[in-house]
Amino acid sequence: MSEKEILQNTTRSTGRDALKKNVQAAIALSGAIRSTLGPKGLDKLLIDDDGRTLVTNDGVTVLETAKVEHPVAKMVIGASSLQDKIAKDGTTSTVILASEMLRNSWELVVQGIHPAVISRGFRMAEQKVVEAIDNLSVSGNSDLFKKAVISALSGKGHDLLKEIVSELALTAVEIVSQEGEKVDRSKIKVISQTGSSIGESEVIQGLVLAKKRIDISMPKQIKDGSVLLVDGAIERRSFSSDMKLNVTTPGVIESFRNKEREMLISQIEKLKELGVKVIACKEGIDDEVKSTLVKLGIQAFRRVAKSDLDLLSKSCNATIVNDVMSATKENVGKCLSSSNKTLGGLEHWVVDGEGGGATIIIRGSTIDVVGEVERCFEDALGVVSQMFEDDRLLPGGGATYVALARLLRRYAESIPDREQLAVEAYGDALEVIVRVLAENGGMDPIESLLAVVSKQTKEDSNRFGLNLYSGQVEEMVDSGIIEPLGIVRQAIIGATEASISILRIDDVLWAKQDVGIPELPNS
Ligand code: ADP
Ligand code: MG
């Protein structure tokens, strides 16, 4: 079959035409979210098919919720989602950077530079950025960490909220972080309670579960105890409705019952043998064994949700078993303490496992307030985990991007080939962040950019950026506008990756009708 026949029902655009359409799609996409960037960014009201509403200024949330059909736009959204997964922040920046890189590439293509040359130049520039970015950073301390979390939450809530959230998120991550290891955020449990004020939110060392021990005569607190987690029950088997027991001899029922009792006893014996002091079952625990468990000084919990068992298993280094009889010494975990605590008027079970764990209790007056606080925590925990893994911080407010652009311009001068133009274009693209920040703050984008560039040059410092609260060009570390290096680096790498893969497409085949390019924003 000839190519013509194969492509019969296909709309095809090739070469420059394809690239032009793809660049337009990326620009349109960033146009949809650029107004959310920075502390003065506006919110978007999202309404889903069922009419549920969500107000957000989070780039990736907007893009993932919108039903975007264009494949190239989807690639850019993919870069933003990846950013969300890896770095938990910088999602809007990634999209804005990618589209600006493409916009500048298009201008070069129009001047006759081949996309392959541009891609090569972009790679060179990216490499230079990755090498240089470390020199622009400062090492974090607890004061700077807190400021970085507050910067990351800018535009997300009022000052008191940001203060409380950053403080608590730092404490929670500190509890679960272990020297030299990646922070396991799943060890942080978040519980919400309505009815009190945000200021009463707290972090508790250990996992907090809304559970009572099955008998109040059981110990209130166990210290350094062995923990067994059972994805099952310690109880008699109940007859299921279609089960038949044919009784032919007298005493059969009796011996059946005895056998069941024996099985319960052997399970208790097993617990004794393993030295278990705390046991949690996903299903029930027979009332008949309660008194024996009390006598043995065991703390027991029943009907514990599987998700909580999973958390406990991580925190206590225990393996969940299907039933007590199959448990071995290796399955048993350890807790530093397992105790009873009244929180918000309700009894809770607090387990401080050997492997760490923390619970953030979010309090707020209404469900909406609690929801807002929860989303803030999600962002804050992401940023804090980043900083615990890599404590290097960068000046924000566009300072780092401008510094990198200045550096790339100097670097470009040393390249004799056409790639020089691509490196310059890449540097120019990085400056888009300051322009958009200024634009969203109601300031003139070009003037603001020029002011930052000239201040950095005059002071010979990479730390000058735009403070949108004062409207001035300031030293960003002094002003406390800082962000984790990992987030900025990932945003640049992700944007480069997306723009290069889009630049390499020179043939677009639409199986059905052209989905069309989203409307171009007037920018
Ligand atoms: P993203 O989704 O990319 O994280 P944000 O809306 O969170 O987007 O905005 C982050 C940008 O806002 C960063 O470049 C950061 O440096 C900047 N920023 C934060 N606070 C300020 C401030 N007070 N003045 C200027 N820029 C700020
Ligand atoms: Mg952010």
PDB file of N, CA, C and O in Angstrom, residues 387-426:
ATOM      1  N   MET A 387      13.680  19.918  50.848  1.00  0.00           N
ATOM      2  CA  MET A 387      14.774  20.604  51.534  1.00  0.00           C
ATOM      3  C   MET A 387      15.531  19.685  52.484  1.00  0.00           C
ATOM      4  O   MET A 387      16.717  19.865  52.712  1.00  0.00           O
ATOM      5  N   PHE A 388      14.840  18.693  53.019  1.00  0.00           N
ATOM      6  CA  PHE A 388      15.535  17.754  53.899  1.00  0.00           C
ATOM      7  C   PHE A 388      16.446  16.837  53.096  1.00  0.00           C
ATOM      8  O   PHE A 388      17.424  16.329  53.606  1.00  0.00           O
ATOM      9  N   GLU A 389      16.103  16.639  51.825  1.00  0.00           N
ATOM     10  CA  GLU A 389      16.949  15.794  50.988  1.00  0.00           C
ATOM     11  C   GLU A 389      18.112  16.598  50.409  1.00  0.00           C
ATOM     12  O   GLU A 389      19.193  16.094  50.211  1.00  0.00           O
ATOM     13  N   ASP A 390      17.850  17.860  50.113  1.00  0.00           N
ATOM     14  CA  ASP A 390      18.879  18.722  49.538  1.00  0.00           C
ATOM     15  C   ASP A 390      18.640  20.114  50.112  1.00  0.00           C
ATOM     16  O   ASP A 390      17.622  20.737  49.814  1.00  0.00           O
ATOM     17  N   ASP A 391      19.588  20.569  50.935  1.00  0.00           N
ATOM     18  CA  ASP A 391      19.315  21.803  51.686  1.00  0.00           C
ATOM     19  C   ASP A 391      19.685  23.085  50.934  1.00  0.00           C
ATOM     20  O   ASP A 391      19.634  24.170  51.485  1.00  0.00           O
ATOM     21  N   ARG A 392      20.052  22.946  49.660  1.00  0.00           N
ATOM     22  CA  ARG A 392      20.450  24.150  48.927  1.00  0.00           C
ATOM     23  C   ARG A 392      19.228  24.956  48.496  1.00  0.00           C
ATOM     24  O   ARG A 392      18.248  24.394  48.010  1.00  0.00           O
ATOM     25  N   LEU A 393      19.319  26.246  48.694  1.00  0.00           N
ATOM     26  CA  LEU A 393      18.196  27.120  48.350  1.00  0.00           C
ATOM     27  C   LEU A 393      18.650  28.167  47.341  1.00  0.00           C
ATOM     28  O   LEU A 393      19.822  28.542  47.312  1.00  0.00           O
ATOM     29  N   LEU A 394      17.706  28.657  46.550  1.00  0.00           N
ATOM     30  CA  LEU A 394      18.034  29.667  45.548  1.00  0.00           C
ATOM     31  C   LEU A 394      17.195  30.920  45.767  1.00  0.00           C
ATOM     32  O   LEU A 394      16.049  30.831  46.212  1.00  0.00           O
ATOM     33  N   PRO A 395      17.760  32.074  45.428  1.00  0.00           N
ATOM     34  CA  PRO A 395      16.973  33.310  45.508  1.00  0.00           C
ATOM     35  C   PRO A 395      15.782  33.231  44.545  1.00  0.00           C
ATOM     36  O   PRO A 395      15.935  32.777  43.411  1.00  0.00           O
ATOM     37  N   GLY A 396      14.603  33.643  45.016  1.00  0.00           N
ATOM     38  CA  GLY A 396      13.395  33.570  44.182  1.00  0.00           C
ATOM     39  C   GLY A 396      13.100  34.894  43.495  1.00  0.00           C
ATOM     40  O   GLY A 396      14.007  35.683  43.224  1.00  0.00           O
ATOM     41  N   GLY A 397      11.825  35.154  43.233  1.00  0.00           N
ATOM     42  CA  GLY A 397      11.413  36.398  42.596  1.00  0.00           C
ATOM     43  C   GLY A 397      12.085  36.600  41.249  1.00  0.00           C
ATOM     44  O   GLY A 397      12.341  37.726  40.826  1.00  0.00           O
ATOM     45  N   GLY A 398      12.434  35.495  40.573  1.00  0.00           N
ATOM     46  CA  GLY A 398      13.031  35.570  39.242  1.00  0.00           C
ATOM     47  C   GLY A 398      14.536  35.792  39.264  1.00  0.00           C
ATOM     48  O   GLY A 398      15.183  35.737  38.211  1.00  0.00           O
ATOM     49  N   ALA A 399      15.125  36.011  40.462  1.00  0.00           N
ATOM     50  CA  ALA A 399      16.554  36.336  40.534  1.00  0.00           C
ATOM     51  C   ALA A 399      17.413  35.262  39.883  1.00  0.00           C
ATOM     52  O   ALA A 399      18.300  35.559  39.062  1.00  0.00           O
ATOM     53  N   THR A 400      17.133  33.993  40.233  1.00  0.00           N
ATOM     54  CA  THR A 400      17.962  32.907  39.720  1.00  0.00           C
ATOM     55  C   THR A 400      17.856  32.793  38.207  1.00  0.00           C
ATOM     56  O   THR A 400      18.857  32.585  37.509  1.00  0.00           O
ATOM     57  N   TYR A 401      16.640  32.950  37.700  1.00  0.00           N
ATOM     58  CA  TYR A 401      16.457  32.836  36.242  1.00  0.00           C
ATOM     59  C   TYR A 401      17.215  33.943  35.502  1.00  0.00           C
ATOM     60  O   TYR A 401      17.822  33.713  34.459  1.00  0.00           O
ATOM     61  N   VAL A 402      17.169  35.158  36.059  1.00  0.00           N
ATOM     62  CA  VAL A 402      17.892  36.268  35.430  1.00  0.00           C
ATOM     63  C   VAL A 402      19.395  36.005  35.493  1.00  0.00           C
ATOM     64  O   VAL A 402      20.120  36.190  34.504  1.00  0.00           O
ATOM     65  N   ALA A 403      19.863  35.519  36.637  1.00  0.00           N
ATOM     66  CA  ALA A 403      21.292  35.243  36.783  1.00  0.00           C
ATOM     67  C   ALA A 403      21.733  34.202  35.766  1.00  0.00           C
ATOM     68  O   ALA A 403      22.783  34.330  35.140  1.00  0.00           O
ATOM     69  N   LEU A 404      20.905  33.148  35.606  1.00  0.00           N
ATOM     70  CA  LEU A 404      21.255  32.100  34.646  1.00  0.00           C
ATOM     71  C   LEU A 404      21.254  32.649  33.220  1.00  0.00           C
ATOM     72  O   LEU A 404      22.115  32.301  32.403  1.00  0.00           O
ATOM     73  N   ALA A 405      20.309  33.532  32.924  1.00  0.00           N
ATOM     74  CA  ALA A 405      20.237  34.105  31.582  1.00  0.00           C
ATOM     75  C   ALA A 405      21.480  34.942  31.299  1.00  0.00           C
ATOM     76  O   ALA A 405      22.056  34.882  30.203  1.00  0.00           O
ATOM     77  N   ARG A 406      21.927  35.692  32.302  1.00  0.00           N
ATOM     78  CA  ARG A 406      23.136  36.518  32.114  1.00  0.00           C
ATOM     79  C   ARG A 406      24.330  35.617  31.826  1.00  0.00           C
ATOM     80  O   ARG A 406      25.144  35.884  30.958  1.00  0.00           O
ATOM     81  N   LEU A 407      24.389  34.527  32.610  1.00  0.00           N
ATOM     82  CA  LEU A 407      25.481  33.588  32.442  1.00  0.00           C
ATOM     83  C   LEU A 407      25.462  32.943  31.053  1.00  0.00           C
ATOM     84  O   LEU A 407      26.494  32.786  30.403  1.00  0.00           O
ATOM     85  N   LEU A 408      24.264  32.595  30.598  1.00  0.00           N
ATOM     86  CA  LEU A 408      24.151  31.940  29.290  1.00  0.00           C
ATOM     87  C   LEU A 408      24.542  32.886  28.162  1.00  0.00           C
ATOM     88  O   LEU A 408      25.108  32.470  27.156  1.00  0.00           O
ATOM     89  N   ARG A 409      24.238  34.167  28.342  1.00  0.00           N
ATOM     90  CA  ARG A 409      24.607  35.118  27.300  1.00  0.00           C
ATOM     91  C   ARG A 409      26.129  35.196  27.165  1.00  0.00           C
ATOM     92  O   ARG A 409      26.668  35.220  26.067  1.00  0.00           O
ATOM     93  N   ARG A 410      26.792  35.190  28.310  1.00  0.00           N
ATOM     94  CA  ARG A 410      28.272  35.222  28.258  1.00  0.00           C
ATOM     95  C   ARG A 410      28.798  33.930  27.632  1.00  0.00           C
ATOM     96  O   ARG A 410      29.714  33.929  26.825  1.00  0.00           O
ATOM     97  N   TYR A 411      28.159  32.815  28.006  1.00  0.00           N
ATOM     98  CA  TYR A 411      28.578  31.517  27.484  1.00  0.00           C
ATOM     99  C   TYR A 411      28.365  31.459  25.968  1.00  0.00           C
ATOM    100  O   TYR A 411      29.221  30.966  25.222  1.00  0.00           O
ATOM    101  N   ALA A 412      27.248  32.025  25.510  1.00  0.00           N
ATOM    102  CA  ALA A 412      26.916  31.976  24.086  1.00  0.00           C
ATOM    103  C   ALA A 412      28.016  32.623  23.244  1.00  0.00           C
ATOM    104  O   ALA A 412      28.365  32.131  22.171  1.00  0.00           O
ATOM    105  N   GLU A 413      28.569  33.690  23.799  1.00  0.00           N
ATOM    106  CA  GLU A 413      29.619  34.403  23.046  1.00  0.00           C
ATOM    107  C   GLU A 413      30.802  33.502  22.714  1.00  0.00           C
ATOM    108  O   GLU A 413      31.529  33.746  21.761  1.00  0.00           O
ATOM    109  N   SER A 414      30.981  32.457  23.528  1.00  0.00           N
ATOM    110  CA  SER A 414      32.142  31.592  23.299  1.00  0.00           C
ATOM    111  C   SER A 414      31.851  30.493  22.275  1.00  0.00           C
ATOM    112  O   SER A 414      32.713  29.697  21.957  1.00  0.00           O
ATOM    113  N   ILE A 415      30.598  30.423  21.812  1.00  0.00           N
ATOM    114  CA  ILE A 415      30.264  29.357  20.854  1.00  0.00           C
ATOM    115  C   ILE A 415      30.292  29.923  19.434  1.00  0.00           C
ATOM    116  O   ILE A 415      29.545  30.841  19.104  1.00  0.00           O
ATOM    117  N   PRO A 416      31.174  29.372  18.580  1.00  0.00           N
ATOM    118  CA  PRO A 416      31.333  29.954  17.244  1.00  0.00           C
ATOM    119  C   PRO A 416      30.214  29.582  16.271  1.00  0.00           C
ATOM    120  O   PRO A 416      30.011  30.263  15.281  1.00  0.00           O
ATOM    121  N   ASP A 417      29.463  28.491  16.562  1.00  0.00           N
ATOM    122  CA  ASP A 417      28.485  28.015  15.570  1.00  0.00           C
ATOM    123  C   ASP A 417      27.098  28.609  15.803  1.00  0.00           C
ATOM    124  O   ASP A 417      26.881  29.406  16.701  1.00  0.00           O
ATOM    125  N   ARG A 418      26.162  28.107  14.982  1.00  0.00           N
ATOM    126  CA  ARG A 418      24.794  28.603  15.065  1.00  0.00           C
ATOM    127  C   ARG A 418      24.129  28.286  16.409  1.00  0.00           C
ATOM    128  O   ARG A 418      23.135  28.909  16.771  1.00  0.00           O
ATOM    129  N   GLU A 419      24.680  27.302  17.110  1.00  0.00           N
ATOM    130  CA  GLU A 419      24.116  26.950  18.417  1.00  0.00           C
ATOM    131  C   GLU A 419      24.137  28.160  19.351  1.00  0.00           C
ATOM    132  O   GLU A 419      23.371  28.246  20.298  1.00  0.00           O
ATOM    133  N   GLN A 420      25.043  29.088  19.057  1.00  0.00           N
ATOM    134  CA  GLN A 420      25.139  30.310  19.862  1.00  0.00           C
ATOM    135  C   GLN A 420      23.761  30.990  19.982  1.00  0.00           C
ATOM    136  O   GLN A 420      23.355  31.420  21.053  1.00  0.00           O
ATOM    137  N   LEU A 421      23.081  31.046  18.849  1.00  0.00           N
ATOM    138  CA  LEU A 421      21.776  31.721  18.839  1.00  0.00           C
ATOM    139  C   LEU A 421      20.776  30.976  19.706  1.00  0.00           C
ATOM    140  O   LEU A 421      19.948  31.573  20.396  1.00  0.00           O
ATOM    141  N   ALA A 422      20.856  29.628  19.693  1.00  0.00           N
ATOM    142  CA  ALA A 422      19.920  28.832  20.489  1.00  0.00           C
ATOM    143  C   ALA A 422      20.188  29.005  21.986  1.00  0.00           C
ATOM    144  O   ALA A 422      19.256  29.109  22.793  1.00  0.00           O
ATOM    145  N   VAL A 423      21.475  29.082  22.336  1.00  0.00           N
ATOM    146  CA  VAL A 423      21.811  29.274  23.750  1.00  0.00           C
ATOM    147  C   VAL A 423      21.267  30.630  24.227  1.00  0.00           C
ATOM    148  O   VAL A 423      20.700  30.747  25.312  1.00  0.00           O
ATOM    149  N   GLU A 424      21.404  31.629  23.388  1.00  0.00           N
ATOM    150  CA  GLU A 424      20.864  32.958  23.732  1.00  0.00           C
ATOM    151  C   GLU A 424      19.342  32.918  23.880  1.00  0.00           C
ATOM    152  O   GLU A 424      18.777  33.468  24.824  1.00  0.00           O
ATOM    153  N   ALA A 425      18.716  32.221  22.940  1.00  0.00           N
ATOM    154  CA  ALA A 425      17.255  32.135  22.965  1.00  0.00           C
ATOM    155  C   ALA A 425      16.784  31.422  24.229  1.00  0.00           C
ATOM    156  O   ALA A 425      15.756  31.760  24.826  1.00  0.00           O
ATOM    157  N   TYR A 426      17.558  30.442  24.639  1.00  0.00           N
ATOM    158  CA  TYR A 426      17.237  29.672  25.848  1.00  0.00           C
ATOM    159  C   TYR A 426      17.339  30.581  27.073  1.00  0.00           C
ATOM    160  O   TYR A 426      16.476  30.593  27.948  1.00  0.00           O
TER     161      TYR A 426
END
